[in-house]
Structures are given as C-alpha cells and as structure tokens.
C-alpha cells in the first residue's frame, strides 16, 4: 500500500453523502495527494505521436498547455458532437432525476457529489450549454452554462480520470445515458492537449512498439512462459511446448500480457496452457499481437484502433482460421463492440468452430473471435474434459463479474458454469452487486497506478464490501474473475478492505481440477501450494489417476 | 436559487397573460397569434431536433448489456436486456418507453456501520410513471375540444377518467394524479439533498409550468368556471383555421392557454426532449450482435499502424535467438 493511504476506518468515516454547502460550480477541485495519476512523460506521447509532449504534473499551477487550448477543446467537442449521436444525445436529454447518483463506486466510496455520474456529466454539459446552445449563450448561468476556464478544465480532468468507464450508471439511467461514453470522448479531447496520464501512456507506447503493455520483447515472452511451463511440469509431470508466431496454425490465441507476467495472472496463463495441451489444440501464440487489452481505448478511439489492428493483421499473416481470446475485461468490450468496426471485415478467416466438439460459435461469426469461457463451457458441456473438483476443496469461491464483460457483452453464465463444474464450493455475492449490477474494482480504465491508491481503495470499496459479506457469511477465500486488470488490482483491494481473500482467474480453477492425460499424481495446485486431502486419502487419489 | 427563479418566471408568465387579456384586451394576441406560433415552434423544433439526432452517425455499436448474452445454444440468454435481434430490441424499447424498465431497477445505496446496504427504491419509478401516464390521458382527453363530433374513444377515456362520479362536473382523476405526481417530483427534488444539489433552474421551471397548467385547468373546471361551450367554439375555430376572436371566456382560460404555449415553445430546447431522445439512445436501441454482424462506422478514419514488418525488423535477431520463426532471414 502506498505511503500515506488512510486506514480503512479513517477512509470510511470520511465518507459523507451530504453535499457541501456551496453549489457545485462554486466548489473548487482539490488535487489531493493519492487521488490522481501522474502526468504522462513526454517520450511516451512522442512514441505514438500524441500532441504537446512535455514534462508536467497535475498538481502544478501551470499545465503548460498550448496557447489556444480553449479553441482546441471547443472545436474538438463540436466535432465529436457531430460524429457521435450518443454524445449529442447524452448532452441534451438528461433530466437530472438522479437515478444514477448513488450507483457509481467512486461516489459511494468518496461521497464527493461530483462523482455522481449525473454531476460528472454536468461538469461538461455546462460547457456544452455555453458554447453550443442558444439558451446557454443568451441566459448563461440561469441556463446552467459555464465558461471554460482553466479551473473548469482542471476539474474536468480530475473527475474524468476518476471514472473507470464501468457503465454501471448506464444500467440505471432511464435513457441509457452512459457516462463511460462521455468520459471516453472527453479523454480524447484531453489527449489533444497533451493531458494524458503516465500509467496509460506508458502501456500505449509499449503496446504500439512491442506488441504488449508490459513492453515484453519477443524473447522475453517465450522465456516468461518457460517459467510457467517449468512449474506445470513440476506439478503435473507433463512438459508442454507451445508455439509462437507459427504460420498455418488453426487458432491464434490472444490474451492480456498481464497473464504472462504477474501473479496471479500467470496461474491463469498456466491454465490456458494446460487446457490447450490436453486438447491437443492446433494453436499459436503471437509475440507481435501479444496483447488483448487495449490501453489505447483510454486515450482515443483512433489509438485504440491502432493497437487493435495487430490482432487481425497477425491472424491474416499467420493464416489462422479463427481467434481465441483469454480472460480480460476491457479487451472483451473492445473486441465485442469495436474490433470488427475498426479493423474488419475479418473475411480472411472462417466462422469459428470448436475442433474438439464441432460447435459453431454463431455469436462470433463476423468477428471470428471466441471468448475462452465460451470455448471451455462448450467443452465441459460435451464431456470432453475430466475434472477432480476436490482439488479445489481448499477454496471457497465467489465470482466477480468484470464491468466490461458484464455491461459491454453480457457474459455471465459461462464462467459460472465452469466454476460450478470445477469447484465444490461456490457462493454468489448479493444480487445488487453482481451481473449487470456488478461493481468495478475501482482501478479500471487505466487508473491502476500506484500514486492514486487512496482513490482506488475508495472506488473499490463497494466491490470489497460485497466480498467481505460473503467472506463473513460463507467463509469465502477466493475471488474469481475473468479480467487481467482485476487480477492485478483486486489483491491489494482485498488486503486493504477484507483480508484473507485471494484472487484468481477462472482458468486457474479449471486447470487445478483438470485431469490431464498422463499426468503424475498431483500434490500441488498451480500456486505450488499443497493440495488438500492428498495425504488423508491417497488411495482415492490414485484411483482417480488411473481412470484418467 | 433555481427554485425561486423558476417559480417567479412561471408567476410572471401567468401575470403576463392576465394583464394582456384582462387589462390590455389583447385577445387576438393571446388567443390566436401566440397559440399558432407556439404550436408551430413545438412541431418544427421537435422535428428539427429529432432529425438532427437521427442524422448524426452511430459510429460504434455500444448497447449496455443488462443480461446474459446470446452464446451457446444451451445457455438461456436475456432476450429483453441483452437482445441479439431486432424483435428483442423492439421489446426492450417498448418496456423502456412504456414501463420505464431501467428506472424500475433503481436502488437506494446507504452506509451503515462501515457496510454498504442496498434497498429497492421504486418511488421515482412510480411517480414518473404516474406523471407521464396522467399527462398523456390529460392530453388525449383535451382532444375533445378540437374535434366535432368527439370520437367514441375519447368519450370512453373521459368517462373512465371520471369513473368516481364525484363532484359536478365529475372529477377527472388524471388531473389530480398529474398534480400529485408533479408535486411529488418537486418534493423529491428539494428534499433529497443529492437531487437538490444537481438541480438547475431548467429542472424546476418545467415542473412549475406543468403544475401551473394543471392548477389553472382544475380551477377552470371546478372553481372559476368558464363557459365550456364558448371554449369549444373557440378551439374548433382554431383547428378549422376560421379564427374568431374569443371574447367573454374567463381570463383564467387565457392564463391556462398561455402557460401551455410557453411549455410548447420551451419544449424543443429543453430536457423535455428526452421524450424524443429515448428512442434514439444507442445504448438501448441496438442489439448486442456486433460479433455476429459487422457494424460500419461511416467516418472510419485511416490510422497509422505499427506493422509486423517494422516489428520484425526491430526484433529479428532476438526472435531468431529465441527460436521464433521470422519472415526474412
């Protein structure tokens, strides 16, 4: 935990849902330490050709903006009002009913009224009225219009980098107004002024040049995977030999690079490797398209398209039939809602068919990209895999729906079906905190830096609190999910608010239970921790091994 | 601030109508010219706005998915909240427009002893529904003034509306419900600290305006009664374009009419356009089928990409060292 982050009790007691006495236009923004990210270093912006690359810090008085920053902002806003029906509509039709107000995790965790989605949008709508509506031009303040000053710009920046684009507000809005859509557009405009954050710009530059956010070079990817293969061999006695950039493979596999690098994502990656080996799948990894996640999505649509381009380009170069995608949150929002539009049509591939079960994935017939939980659920349904769920008996699992796969895709049953097959102990969190009502981890959309830990803990409070309740009630000790950002940021969130709850991907649980052909008797799980029940009842274990 | 500003605006509007008719005798202006102008402004303004929205592109396919996606055949998917086809989208929109389905989900979030609690909160949904439906009935009911003979359907609605058969003329429920619901929405706006904090004059003004219209209408029907025959003669003359200057109808009628005209003129330029906008919301009116059918962005820009060739040029030796196949040796 970063230095200076308040203790949980202090943090909770500071939450006050009563708005301040001063109206929101008269309440200045407070750049409090721990609540915002560092400004992007110039080299990152230069790598991808973003404007106004310079050293700057958000807490500075002078942001070193271009002289005509205001014109740039207003002009870019006008352009986007014309290009996006969503943006124009969402500026025009909000009735300020407040149904979204207490649905945002940042509002629940801070009590700051500017974190109510309606008010976050009003920060911008006031500018919209001033420059784009007759009433605002004539009536000014009485029509809710506001001049775009440097203070207003800073306020917008602060709060639009305090929105994780999770879309929970949009579920409850009677008109479907989606703050994420507004946030994405405003961040595009900030980008034109060089107002990006380091933690977003870094992965973008890395991904553009090297293929993945972490900047892993090709030989580093293969050697990283070697470590995982060694562990798998220790655990199962099976040596797996995956291929890279192999032409003519049937399937290209793309997953977020976080799965290759940091725990507990690496355990999920081990799960993929073991599953594909067991199936004898004709697939390949790519070092060029070695990233499913897309931090470009947090800067501009064009940048996201530039990064996403590599997936189809690589599929075409390698001549694969279709693409399989790993467990990731915003990667899947991007793939589900944007990829085909940006970089399609993917007519050089074939409609995805599982080579094991023959199932046609009709819901992916245009993008040609299948989610791994769809793929695995189908295998299980057809009885193609053998499991020993008791190997997960030391785990009492709950499932966190990631915002993007929940509200930008609707993938709810597939991961649950897998978990219920491979685990004996599964508990749902409260209905109001799962599925489309799920809460963000508090660190999505590029907020997973170290310097903004306080706001991350505040934003993740609703998620953590729901986990805490199932921990107390059922003894839950494992939080499963299908998102690499979740696997990176939920562990510190759990440590801070809950304690004693680990975090894993669904395919880690699957691989723990997977009985592989020719495997040795397993005594350890993928984390190299001793399996339960192994010593107690060795005979049953052996019996199982024989049937495998 | 916004409350008083909006309140006095509405009082002023009522006063203008009173002075204009009772003192300055401008019957022609308030009875004919302004109503025609207001009606034109409403229709043209409304259409222009909807056309403007409708013509703007939907570059990306962004439905908010509130239920299970359509995937494997043995998994039940949510046709209504995560539709994969047009019929599902239409059903979702019908439920949205007629039942306020999203608002029905509303929750109240609280903090108690360090724990977050969630509770169902359907009052806004209920009041919103009551408000809109009673308003709709009032509007339909008023068509009797513009039609001769009165269609049977309107008579049926009218008699259903007044089925309690109390007072004379019989009390029409819709007017009362409209007033109550609008009153509740106002009460909620001022009593809920969060909602009060976000409220603008533009939120209070239309509420006061509608309350003013309902009140003047109710007064006219039950208290300061106007000559209903004359009113009808006048309204018929308006629709048949044979304008006759209305004289002798009580001034309250002109206040009622002027408030309505204000609402009509205000409508296209305000948040009240959510009435037209809801149909066009891309998060609600699209099917979640973007992996099935390609969605085309009409202004899809060319972007600079980092090609595989450039990547291999940079890493060729390292790739060869790691045994990764390369295109050029």
CSV table of N, CA and C in Angstrom, one decimal, chain A residues 220-291:
chain,number,residue,atom,x,y,z
A,220,UNK,N,11.5,-12.3,-24.4
A,220,UNK,CA,11.1,-12.2,-23.0
A,220,UNK,C,9.8,-13.0,-22.9
A,221,UNK,N,8.9,-12.9,-23.9
A,221,UNK,CA,7.6,-13.5,-23.8
A,221,UNK,C,7.9,-15.0,-23.7
A,222,UNK,N,8.7,-15.5,-24.6
A,222,UNK,CA,8.9,-17.0,-24.6
A,222,UNK,C,9.6,-17.4,-23.3
A,223,UNK,N,10.6,-16.6,-22.8
A,223,UNK,CA,11.3,-17.1,-21.6
A,223,UNK,C,10.3,-17.0,-20.4
A,224,UNK,N,9.5,-15.9,-20.4
A,224,UNK,CA,8.5,-15.9,-19.3
A,224,UNK,C,7.6,-17.1,-19.3
A,225,UNK,N,7.2,-17.5,-20.4
A,225,UNK,CA,6.3,-18.7,-20.5
A,225,UNK,C,7.1,-19.9,-20.1
A,226,UNK,N,8.4,-20.0,-20.3
A,226,UNK,CA,9.2,-21.1,-19.9
A,226,UNK,C,9.1,-21.4,-18.4
A,227,UNK,N,9.1,-20.3,-17.7
A,227,UNK,CA,9.0,-20.4,-16.2
A,227,UNK,C,7.7,-21.1,-15.8
A,228,UNK,N,6.6,-20.7,-16.5
A,228,UNK,CA,5.3,-21.3,-16.2
A,228,UNK,C,5.3,-22.8,-16.7
A,229,UNK,N,6.0,-23.1,-17.8
A,229,UNK,CA,6.0,-24.4,-18.3
A,229,UNK,C,6.8,-25.3,-17.3
A,230,UNK,N,7.8,-24.7,-16.7
A,230,UNK,CA,8.6,-25.5,-15.7
A,230,UNK,C,7.7,-25.8,-14.5
A,231,UNK,N,6.9,-24.8,-14.1
A,231,UNK,CA,6.0,-25.1,-12.9
A,231,UNK,C,5.0,-26.1,-13.3
A,232,UNK,N,4.4,-26.0,-14.5
A,232,UNK,CA,3.4,-27.0,-14.9
A,232,UNK,C,4.1,-28.4,-14.9
A,233,UNK,N,5.3,-28.5,-15.3
A,233,UNK,CA,6.0,-29.8,-15.3
A,233,UNK,C,6.2,-30.3,-13.9
A,234,UNK,N,6.6,-29.4,-13.0
A,234,UNK,CA,6.7,-29.8,-11.6
A,234,UNK,C,5.4,-30.4,-11.1
A,235,UNK,N,4.3,-29.7,-11.4
A,235,UNK,CA,3.0,-30.0,-10.8
A,235,UNK,C,2.4,-31.3,-11.4
A,236,UNK,N,2.5,-31.4,-12.8
A,236,UNK,CA,1.8,-32.5,-13.5
A,236,UNK,C,2.7,-33.6,-14.1
A,237,UNK,N,4.0,-33.2,-14.2
A,237,UNK,CA,4.9,-34.2,-14.8
A,237,UNK,C,4.9,-34.1,-16.3
A,238,UNK,N,4.1,-33.1,-16.8
A,238,UNK,CA,3.9,-33.0,-18.3
A,238,UNK,C,4.7,-31.8,-18.8
A,239,UNK,N,5.5,-32.0,-19.9
A,239,UNK,CA,6.2,-30.9,-20.5
A,239,UNK,C,5.4,-30.4,-21.7
A,240,UNK,N,5.0,-29.1,-21.6
A,240,UNK,CA,4.2,-28.5,-22.6
A,240,UNK,C,5.1,-27.7,-23.5
A,241,UNK,N,4.9,-27.8,-24.8
A,241,UNK,CA,5.7,-27.0,-25.7
A,241,UNK,C,4.8,-26.2,-26.7
A,242,UNK,N,4.5,-25.0,-26.2
A,242,UNK,CA,3.6,-24.1,-27.1
A,242,UNK,C,4.4,-23.6,-28.3
A,243,UNK,N,3.7,-23.1,-29.3
A,243,UNK,CA,4.4,-22.5,-30.4
A,243,UNK,C,4.1,-21.0,-30.5
A,244,UNK,N,5.0,-20.3,-31.1
A,244,UNK,CA,4.9,-18.8,-31.3
A,244,UNK,C,5.0,-18.4,-32.7
A,245,UNK,N,4.1,-17.5,-33.1
A,245,UNK,CA,4.1,-16.9,-34.5
A,245,UNK,C,4.2,-18.0,-35.5
A,246,UNK,N,3.5,-19.1,-35.3
A,246,UNK,CA,3.5,-20.3,-36.2
A,246,UNK,C,2.5,-20.1,-37.3
A,247,UNK,N,2.9,-20.1,-38.5
A,247,UNK,CA,2.0,-20.0,-39.7
A,247,UNK,C,1.3,-21.3,-39.9
A,248,UNK,N,0.0,-21.1,-40.3
A,248,UNK,CA,-0.8,-22.3,-40.6
A,248,UNK,C,-1.5,-22.9,-39.3
A,249,UNK,N,-1.3,-22.4,-38.2
A,249,UNK,CA,-2.0,-22.9,-37.0
A,249,UNK,C,-3.5,-22.6,-37.2
A,250,UNK,N,-4.3,-23.5,-36.6
A,250,UNK,CA,-5.8,-23.3,-36.8
A,250,UNK,C,-6.3,-22.0,-36.1
A,251,UNK,N,-5.7,-21.9,-34.9
A,251,UNK,CA,-6.2,-20.8,-34.0
A,251,UNK,C,-5.1,-19.9,-33.5
A,252,UNK,N,-5.4,-18.6,-33.5
A,252,UNK,CA,-4.5,-17.7,-32.8
A,252,UNK,C,-5.0,-17.4,-31.4
A,253,UNK,N,-4.2,-17.5,-30.4
A,253,UNK,CA,-4.6,-17.2,-29.1
A,253,UNK,C,-4.1,-15.8,-28.6
A,254,UNK,N,-5.0,-15.0,-28.2
A,254,UNK,CA,-4.6,-13.7,-27.7
A,254,UNK,C,-5.2,-13.5,-26.3
A,255,UNK,N,-4.3,-13.0,-25.4
A,255,UNK,CA,-4.7,-12.8,-24.0
A,255,UNK,C,-4.0,-11.5,-23.6
A,256,UNK,N,-4.5,-10.9,-22.5
A,256,UNK,CA,-3.7,-9.7,-22.0
A,256,UNK,C,-2.3,-10.1,-21.5
A,257,UNK,N,-1.4,-9.3,-21.7
A,257,UNK,CA,0.0,-9.6,-21.4
A,257,UNK,C,0.2,-9.7,-19.9
A,258,UNK,N,-0.7,-9.2,-19.1
A,258,UNK,CA,-0.7,-9.3,-17.7
A,258,UNK,C,-0.7,-10.8,-17.2
A,259,UNK,N,-1.3,-11.6,-18.1
A,259,UNK,CA,-1.4,-13.1,-17.8
A,259,UNK,C,0.0,-13.7,-17.8
A,260,UNK,N,0.9,-13.1,-18.6
A,260,UNK,CA,2.2,-13.7,-18.8
A,260,UNK,C,3.2,-13.2,-17.7
A,261,UNK,N,2.8,-12.2,-17.0
A,261,UNK,CA,3.9,-11.6,-16.2
A,261,UNK,C,3.7,-11.6,-14.7
A,262,UNK,N,2.6,-11.1,-14.2
A,262,UNK,CA,2.4,-11.0,-12.7
A,262,UNK,C,1.5,-12.0,-12.2
A,263,UNK,N,1.8,-12.5,-10.9
A,263,UNK,CA,0.8,-13.3,-10.2
A,263,UNK,C,-0.4,-12.4,-9.8
A,264,UNK,N,-1.5,-12.9,-9.7
A,264,UNK,CA,-1.9,-14.3,-10.0
A,264,UNK,C,-2.4,-14.5,-11.5
A,265,UNK,N,-2.1,-13.6,-12.4
A,265,UNK,CA,-2.4,-13.8,-13.8
A,265,UNK,C,-1.7,-14.9,-14.4
A,266,UNK,N,-0.5,-15.1,-13.9
A,266,UNK,CA,0.3,-16.2,-14.5
A,266,UNK,C,-0.3,-17.6,-14.3
A,267,UNK,N,-1.0,-17.7,-13.2
A,267,UNK,CA,-1.7,-19.0,-12.9
A,267,UNK,C,-2.8,-19.3,-13.9
A,268,UNK,N,-3.4,-18.2,-14.3
A,268,UNK,CA,-4.5,-18.3,-15.3
A,268,UNK,C,-3.8,-18.7,-16.6
A,269,UNK,N,-2.7,-18.1,-16.9
A,269,UNK,CA,-2.0,-18.5,-18.2
A,269,UNK,C,-1.6,-19.9,-18.1
A,270,UNK,N,-1.2,-20.4,-17.0
A,270,UNK,CA,-0.8,-21.9,-16.9
A,270,UNK,C,-2.1,-22.7,-17.2
A,271,UNK,N,-3.2,-22.2,-16.7
A,271,UNK,CA,-4.5,-22.9,-17.0
A,271,UNK,C,-4.7,-23.0,-18.5
A,272,UNK,N,-4.5,-21.9,-19.2
A,272,UNK,CA,-4.7,-21.9,-20.7
A,272,UNK,C,-3.8,-23.0,-21.3
A,273,UNK,N,-2.5,-22.9,-20.9
A,273,UNK,CA,-1.5,-23.8,-21.5
A,273,UNK,C,-1.9,-25.3,-21.3
A,274,UNK,N,-2.3,-25.6,-20.1
A,274,UNK,CA,-2.7,-27.0,-19.7
A,274,UNK,C,-3.9,-27.4,-20.5
A,275,UNK,N,-4.9,-26.5,-20.6
A,275,UNK,CA,-6.1,-26.9,-21.3
A,275,UNK,C,-5.8,-27.2,-22.8
A,276,UNK,N,-5.0,-26.3,-23.4
A,276,UNK,CA,-4.8,-26.4,-24.9
A,276,UNK,C,-3.9,-27.7,-25.1
A,277,UNK,N,-3.0,-27.9,-24.2
A,277,UNK,CA,-2.2,-29.1,-24.3
A,277,UNK,C,-3.1,-30.4,-24.2
A,278,UNK,N,-3.9,-30.4,-23.2
A,278,UNK,CA,-4.8,-31.6,-23.0
A,278,UNK,C,-5.7,-31.8,-24.2
A,279,UNK,N,-6.1,-30.7,-24.9
A,279,UNK,CA,-7.0,-30.9,-26.0
A,279,UNK,C,-6.2,-31.2,-27.3
A,280,UNK,N,-4.9,-31.0,-27.3
A,280,UNK,CA,-4.1,-31.1,-28.5
A,280,UNK,C,-4.4,-30.1,-29.5
A,281,UNK,N,-4.8,-28.9,-29.0
A,281,UNK,CA,-5.3,-27.8,-29.9
A,281,UNK,C,-4.2,-27.3,-30.8
A,282,UNK,N,-4.6,-27.1,-32.1
A,282,UNK,CA,-3.6,-26.6,-33.1
A,282,UNK,C,-3.7,-25.1,-33.0
A,283,UNK,N,-2.9,-24.5,-32.1
A,283,UNK,CA,-3.0,-23.1,-31.9
A,283,UNK,C,-1.6,-22.5,-31.8
A,284,UNK,N,-1.5,-21.1,-31.9
A,284,UNK,CA,-0.2,-20.5,-31.7
A,284,UNK,C,-0.4,-19.2,-30.9
A,285,UNK,N,0.6,-18.8,-30.2
A,285,UNK,CA,0.7,-17.5,-29.5
A,285,UNK,C,1.4,-16.6,-30.6
A,286,UNK,N,1.2,-15.3,-30.4
A,286,UNK,CA,1.9,-14.4,-31.2
A,286,UNK,C,2.7,-13.4,-30.3
A,287,UNK,N,3.9,-13.1,-30.7
A,287,UNK,CA,4.6,-12.1,-29.9
A,287,UNK,C,4.3,-10.7,-30.4
A,288,UNK,N,3.9,-10.6,-31.7
A,288,UNK,CA,3.5,-9.3,-32.3
A,288,UNK,C,2.2,-8.8,-31.8
A,289,UNK,N,1.2,-9.7,-31.8
A,289,UNK,CA,-0.1,-9.4,-31.3
A,289,UNK,C,-0.2,-10.0,-29.9
A,290,UNK,N,0.6,-9.6,-29.0
A,290,UNK,CA,0.7,-10.3,-27.7
A,290,UNK,C,0.0,-9.5,-26.7
A,291,UNK,N,-1.1,-8.8,-27.1
A,291,UNK,CA,-1.9,-8.1,-26.1
A,291,UNK,C,-3.3,-8.1,-26.5
